[in-house]
Amino acid sequence: MALGEEGIVAEQFSFDVVSEVDMQEMKNVVDQATKEIKQRFDFKDSKTEITLK
């Protein structure tokens, strides 16, 4: 990319910000993270916890 072409890249890519949250998907994420924490050796016997409020 040559100097001054940054504007071209910004024009080619964009993203949307979503203001809606799928609570079932959030529950799945927390459950999966909790399972992974319980399986990790470095967290064994720790009181690590993730909660969804």
PDB file of N, CA and C in Angstrom:
ATOM      1  N   MET A   1       0.842  -1.167   0.000  1.00  0.00           N
ATOM      2  CA  MET A   1       0.000   0.000   0.000  1.00  0.00           C
ATOM      3  C   MET A   1       0.893   1.237   0.000  1.00  0.00           C
ATOM      4  N   ALA A   2       0.671   2.096  -0.939  1.00  0.00           N
ATOM      5  CA  ALA A   2       1.455   3.322  -1.033  1.00  0.00           C
ATOM      6  C   ALA A   2       0.871   4.398  -0.129  1.00  0.00           C
ATOM      7  N   LEU A   3       1.675   5.371   0.147  1.00  0.00           N
ATOM      8  CA  LEU A   3       1.253   6.495   0.980  1.00  0.00           C
ATOM      9  C   LEU A   3       0.042   7.178   0.347  1.00  0.00           C
ATOM     10  N   GLY A   4      -0.983   7.432   1.135  1.00  0.00           N
ATOM     11  CA  GLY A   4      -2.170   8.107   0.618  1.00  0.00           C
ATOM     12  C   GLY A   4      -3.276   7.163   0.196  1.00  0.00           C
ATOM     13  N   GLU A   5      -3.060   5.856   0.247  1.00  0.00           N
ATOM     14  CA  GLU A   5      -4.084   4.900  -0.156  1.00  0.00           C
ATOM     15  C   GLU A   5      -4.954   4.430   1.000  1.00  0.00           C
ATOM     16  N   GLU A   6      -4.756   4.960   2.198  1.00  0.00           N
ATOM     17  CA  GLU A   6      -5.526   4.518   3.357  1.00  0.00           C
ATOM     18  C   GLU A   6      -7.018   4.719   3.147  1.00  0.00           C
ATOM     19  N   GLY A   7      -7.404   5.788   2.483  1.00  0.00           N
ATOM     20  CA  GLY A   7      -8.813   6.072   2.224  1.00  0.00           C
ATOM     21  C   GLY A   7      -9.469   5.000   1.378  1.00  0.00           C
ATOM     22  N   ILE A   8      -8.737   4.420   0.462  1.00  0.00           N
ATOM     23  CA  ILE A   8      -9.275   3.361  -0.390  1.00  0.00           C
ATOM     24  C   ILE A   8      -9.617   2.132   0.446  1.00  0.00           C
ATOM     25  N   VAL A   9      -8.757   1.758   1.358  1.00  0.00           N
ATOM     26  CA  VAL A   9      -9.004   0.597   2.214  1.00  0.00           C
ATOM     27  C   VAL A   9     -10.241   0.833   3.066  1.00  0.00           C
ATOM     28  N   ALA A  10     -10.378   2.021   3.634  1.00  0.00           N
ATOM     29  CA  ALA A  10     -11.534   2.329   4.472  1.00  0.00           C
ATOM     30  C   ALA A  10     -12.826   2.266   3.670  1.00  0.00           C
ATOM     31  N   GLU A  11     -12.783   2.612   2.405  1.00  0.00           N
ATOM     32  CA  GLU A  11     -13.975   2.559   1.568  1.00  0.00           C
ATOM     33  C   GLU A  11     -14.365   1.122   1.234  1.00  0.00           C
ATOM     34  N   GLN A  12     -13.427   0.205   1.203  1.00  0.00           N
ATOM     35  CA  GLN A  12     -13.702  -1.169   0.811  1.00  0.00           C
ATOM     36  C   GLN A  12     -14.285  -2.001   1.937  1.00  0.00           C
ATOM     37  N   PHE A  13     -14.007  -1.662   3.179  1.00  0.00           N
ATOM     38  CA  PHE A  13     -14.427  -2.478   4.304  1.00  0.00           C
ATOM     39  C   PHE A  13     -15.289  -1.659   5.252  1.00  0.00           C
ATOM     40  N   SER A  14     -16.320  -2.283   5.763  1.00  0.00           N
ATOM     41  CA  SER A  14     -17.158  -1.614   6.758  1.00  0.00           C
ATOM     42  C   SER A  14     -17.737  -2.675   7.681  1.00  0.00           C
ATOM     43  N   PHE A  15     -18.321  -2.247   8.781  1.00  0.00           N
ATOM     44  CA  PHE A  15     -18.982  -3.164   9.692  1.00  0.00           C
ATOM     45  C   PHE A  15     -20.157  -2.447  10.327  1.00  0.00           C
ATOM     46  N   ASP A  16     -21.116  -3.215  10.800  1.00  0.00           N
ATOM     47  CA  ASP A  16     -22.294  -2.666  11.454  1.00  0.00           C
ATOM     48  C   ASP A  16     -22.207  -2.935  12.943  1.00  0.00           C
ATOM     49  N   VAL A  17     -22.629  -1.979  13.727  1.00  0.00           N
ATOM     50  CA  VAL A  17     -22.706  -2.146  15.168  1.00  0.00           C
ATOM     51  C   VAL A  17     -24.118  -2.603  15.490  1.00  0.00           C
ATOM     52  N   VAL A  18     -24.223  -3.719  16.192  1.00  0.00           N
ATOM     53  CA  VAL A  18     -25.525  -4.285  16.522  1.00  0.00           C
ATOM     54  C   VAL A  18     -25.861  -3.920  17.954  1.00  0.00           C
ATOM     55  N   SER A  19     -27.058  -3.401  18.158  1.00  0.00           N
ATOM     56  CA  SER A  19     -27.456  -3.010  19.510  1.00  0.00           C
ATOM     57  C   SER A  19     -28.352  -4.052  20.167  1.00  0.00           C
ATOM     58  N   GLU A  20     -28.674  -5.114  19.445  1.00  0.00           N
ATOM     59  CA  GLU A  20     -29.492  -6.184  20.012  1.00  0.00           C
ATOM     60  C   GLU A  20     -28.588  -7.316  20.479  1.00  0.00           C
ATOM     61  N   VAL A  21     -28.937  -7.904  21.609  1.00  0.00           N
ATOM     62  CA  VAL A  21     -28.157  -9.004  22.159  1.00  0.00           C
ATOM     63  C   VAL A  21     -29.046 -10.233  22.227  1.00  0.00           C
ATOM     64  N   ASP A  22     -28.557 -11.345  21.701  1.00  0.00           N
ATOM     65  CA  ASP A  22     -29.271 -12.618  21.781  1.00  0.00           C
ATOM     66  C   ASP A  22     -28.913 -13.252  23.123  1.00  0.00           C
ATOM     67  N   MET A  23     -29.845 -13.192  24.073  1.00  0.00           N
ATOM     68  CA  MET A  23     -29.559 -13.666  25.429  1.00  0.00           C
ATOM     69  C   MET A  23     -29.274 -15.168  25.471  1.00  0.00           C
ATOM     70  N   GLN A  24     -29.886 -15.949  24.605  1.00  0.00           N
ATOM     71  CA  GLN A  24     -29.594 -17.380  24.571  1.00  0.00           C
ATOM     72  C   GLN A  24     -28.148 -17.607  24.136  1.00  0.00           C
ATOM     73  N   GLU A  25     -27.704 -16.837  23.157  1.00  0.00           N
ATOM     74  CA  GLU A  25     -26.316 -16.954  22.706  1.00  0.00           C
ATOM     75  C   GLU A  25     -25.351 -16.513  23.805  1.00  0.00           C
ATOM     76  N   MET A  26     -25.709 -15.474  24.543  1.00  0.00           N
ATOM     77  CA  MET A  26     -24.875 -15.031  25.662  1.00  0.00           C
ATOM     78  C   MET A  26     -24.780 -16.123  26.726  1.00  0.00           C
ATOM     79  N   LYS A  27     -25.895 -16.788  27.007  1.00  0.00           N
ATOM     80  CA  LYS A  27     -25.891 -17.891  27.978  1.00  0.00           C
ATOM     81  C   LYS A  27     -24.976 -19.012  27.490  1.00  0.00           C
ATOM     82  N   ASN A  28     -25.044 -19.319  26.198  1.00  0.00           N
ATOM     83  CA  ASN A  28     -24.177 -20.351  25.630  1.00  0.00           C
ATOM     84  C   ASN A  28     -22.700 -19.978  25.771  1.00  0.00           C
ATOM     85  N   VAL A  29     -22.377 -18.720  25.546  1.00  0.00           N
ATOM     86  CA  VAL A  29     -20.989 -18.258  25.658  1.00  0.00           C
ATOM     87  C   VAL A  29     -20.490 -18.409  27.090  1.00  0.00           C
ATOM     88  N   VAL A  30     -21.313 -17.992  28.054  1.00  0.00           N
ATOM     89  CA  VAL A  30     -20.919 -18.095  29.460  1.00  0.00           C
ATOM     90  C   VAL A  30     -20.768 -19.559  29.861  1.00  0.00           C
ATOM     91  N   ASP A  31     -21.696 -20.415  29.432  1.00  0.00           N
ATOM     92  CA  ASP A  31     -21.609 -21.844  29.750  1.00  0.00           C
ATOM     93  C   ASP A  31     -20.342 -22.465  29.166  1.00  0.00           C
ATOM     94  N   GLN A  32     -20.026 -22.126  27.919  1.00  0.00           N
ATOM     95  CA  GLN A  32     -18.831 -22.677  27.269  1.00  0.00           C
ATOM     96  C   GLN A  32     -17.559 -22.196  27.967  1.00  0.00           C
ATOM     97  N   ALA A  33     -17.512 -20.918  28.311  1.00  0.00           N
ATOM     98  CA  ALA A  33     -16.341 -20.383  29.011  1.00  0.00           C
ATOM     99  C   ALA A  33     -16.181 -21.035  30.378  1.00  0.00           C
ATOM    100  N   THR A  34     -17.290 -21.270  31.071  1.00  0.00           N
ATOM    101  CA  THR A  34     -17.247 -21.925  32.383  1.00  0.00           C
ATOM    102  C   THR A  34     -16.694 -23.341  32.259  1.00  0.00           C
ATOM    103  N   LYS A  35     -17.129 -24.075  31.236  1.00  0.00           N
ATOM    104  CA  LYS A  35     -16.619 -25.433  31.008  1.00  0.00           C
ATOM    105  C   LYS A  35     -15.117 -25.411  30.747  1.00  0.00           C
ATOM    106  N   GLU A  36     -14.672 -24.467  29.933  1.00  0.00           N
ATOM    107  CA  GLU A  36     -13.250 -24.393  29.608  1.00  0.00           C
ATOM    108  C   GLU A  36     -12.414 -24.025  30.829  1.00  0.00           C
ATOM    109  N   ILE A  37     -12.922 -23.131  31.656  1.00  0.00           N
ATOM    110  CA  ILE A  37     -12.198 -22.759  32.880  1.00  0.00           C
ATOM    111  C   ILE A  37     -12.052 -23.960  33.799  1.00  0.00           C
ATOM    112  N   LYS A  38     -13.108 -24.760  33.925  1.00  0.00           N
ATOM    113  CA  LYS A  38     -13.061 -25.931  34.809  1.00  0.00           C
ATOM    114  C   LYS A  38     -12.058 -26.971  34.320  1.00  0.00           C
ATOM    115  N   GLN A  39     -11.789 -27.013  33.015  1.00  0.00           N
ATOM    116  CA  GLN A  39     -10.879 -28.005  32.449  1.00  0.00           C
ATOM    117  C   GLN A  39      -9.421 -27.551  32.457  1.00  0.00           C
ATOM    118  N   ARG A  40      -9.171 -26.281  32.671  1.00  0.00           N
ATOM    119  CA  ARG A  40      -7.798 -25.766  32.618  1.00  0.00           C
ATOM    120  C   ARG A  40      -7.037 -26.100  33.887  1.00  0.00           C
ATOM    121  N   PHE A  41      -5.833 -26.609  33.703  1.00  0.00           N
ATOM    122  CA  PHE A  41      -4.987 -26.988  34.836  1.00  0.00           C
ATOM    123  C   PHE A  41      -4.624 -25.775  35.695  1.00  0.00           C
ATOM    124  N   ASP A  42      -4.337 -24.644  35.038  1.00  0.00           N
ATOM    125  CA  ASP A  42      -3.895 -23.471  35.796  1.00  0.00           C
ATOM    126  C   ASP A  42      -5.016 -22.810  36.601  1.00  0.00           C
ATOM    127  N   PHE A  43      -6.270 -23.193  36.356  1.00  0.00           N
ATOM    128  CA  PHE A  43      -7.384 -22.695  37.161  1.00  0.00           C
ATOM    129  C   PHE A  43      -7.890 -23.731  38.160  1.00  0.00           C
ATOM    130  N   LYS A  44      -7.249 -24.899  38.191  1.00  0.00           N
ATOM    131  CA  LYS A  44      -7.702 -25.965  39.082  1.00  0.00           C
ATOM    132  C   LYS A  44      -7.686 -25.491  40.535  1.00  0.00           C
ATOM    133  N   ASP A  45      -8.742 -25.805  41.259  1.00  0.00           N
ATOM    134  CA  ASP A  45      -8.915 -25.440  42.668  1.00  0.00           C
ATOM    135  C   ASP A  45      -8.972 -23.928  42.901  1.00  0.00           C
ATOM    136  N   SER A  46      -9.240 -23.171  41.856  1.00  0.00           N
ATOM    137  CA  SER A  46      -9.420 -21.726  42.050  1.00  0.00           C
ATOM    138  C   SER A  46     -10.916 -21.435  42.158  1.00  0.00           C
ATOM    139  N   LYS A  47     -11.236 -20.277  42.612  1.00  0.00           N
ATOM    140  CA  LYS A  47     -12.641 -19.889  42.746  1.00  0.00           C
ATOM    141  C   LYS A  47     -13.024 -18.949  41.603  1.00  0.00           C
ATOM    142  N   THR A  48     -12.625 -19.324  40.396  1.00  0.00           N
ATOM    143  CA  THR A  48     -12.911 -18.525  39.214  1.00  0.00           C
ATOM    144  C   THR A  48     -14.355 -18.738  38.800  1.00  0.00           C
ATOM    145  N   GLU A  49     -15.014 -17.648  38.455  1.00  0.00           N
ATOM    146  CA  GLU A  49     -16.435 -17.729  38.132  1.00  0.00           C
ATOM    147  C   GLU A  49     -16.790 -16.656  37.107  1.00  0.00           C
ATOM    148  N   ILE A  50     -17.678 -16.999  36.194  1.00  0.00           N
ATOM    149  CA  ILE A  50     -18.208 -16.049  35.219  1.00  0.00           C
ATOM    150  C   ILE A  50     -19.713 -16.009  35.422  1.00  0.00           C
ATOM    151  N   THR A  51     -20.260 -14.808  35.503  1.00  0.00           N
ATOM    152  CA  THR A  51     -21.709 -14.673  35.659  1.00  0.00           C
ATOM    153  C   THR A  51     -22.253 -13.722  34.605  1.00  0.00           C
ATOM    154  N   LEU A  52     -23.477 -13.962  34.223  1.00  0.00           N
ATOM    155  CA  LEU A  52     -24.181 -13.113  33.271  1.00  0.00           C
ATOM    156  C   LEU A  52     -25.233 -12.340  34.042  1.00  0.00           C
ATOM    157  N   LYS A  53     -25.130 -11.032  34.006  1.00  0.00           N
ATOM    158  CA  LYS A  53     -26.087 -10.194  34.746  1.00  0.00           C
ATOM    159  C   LYS A  53     -26.996  -9.456  33.806  1.00  0.00           C
TER     160      LYS A  53
END
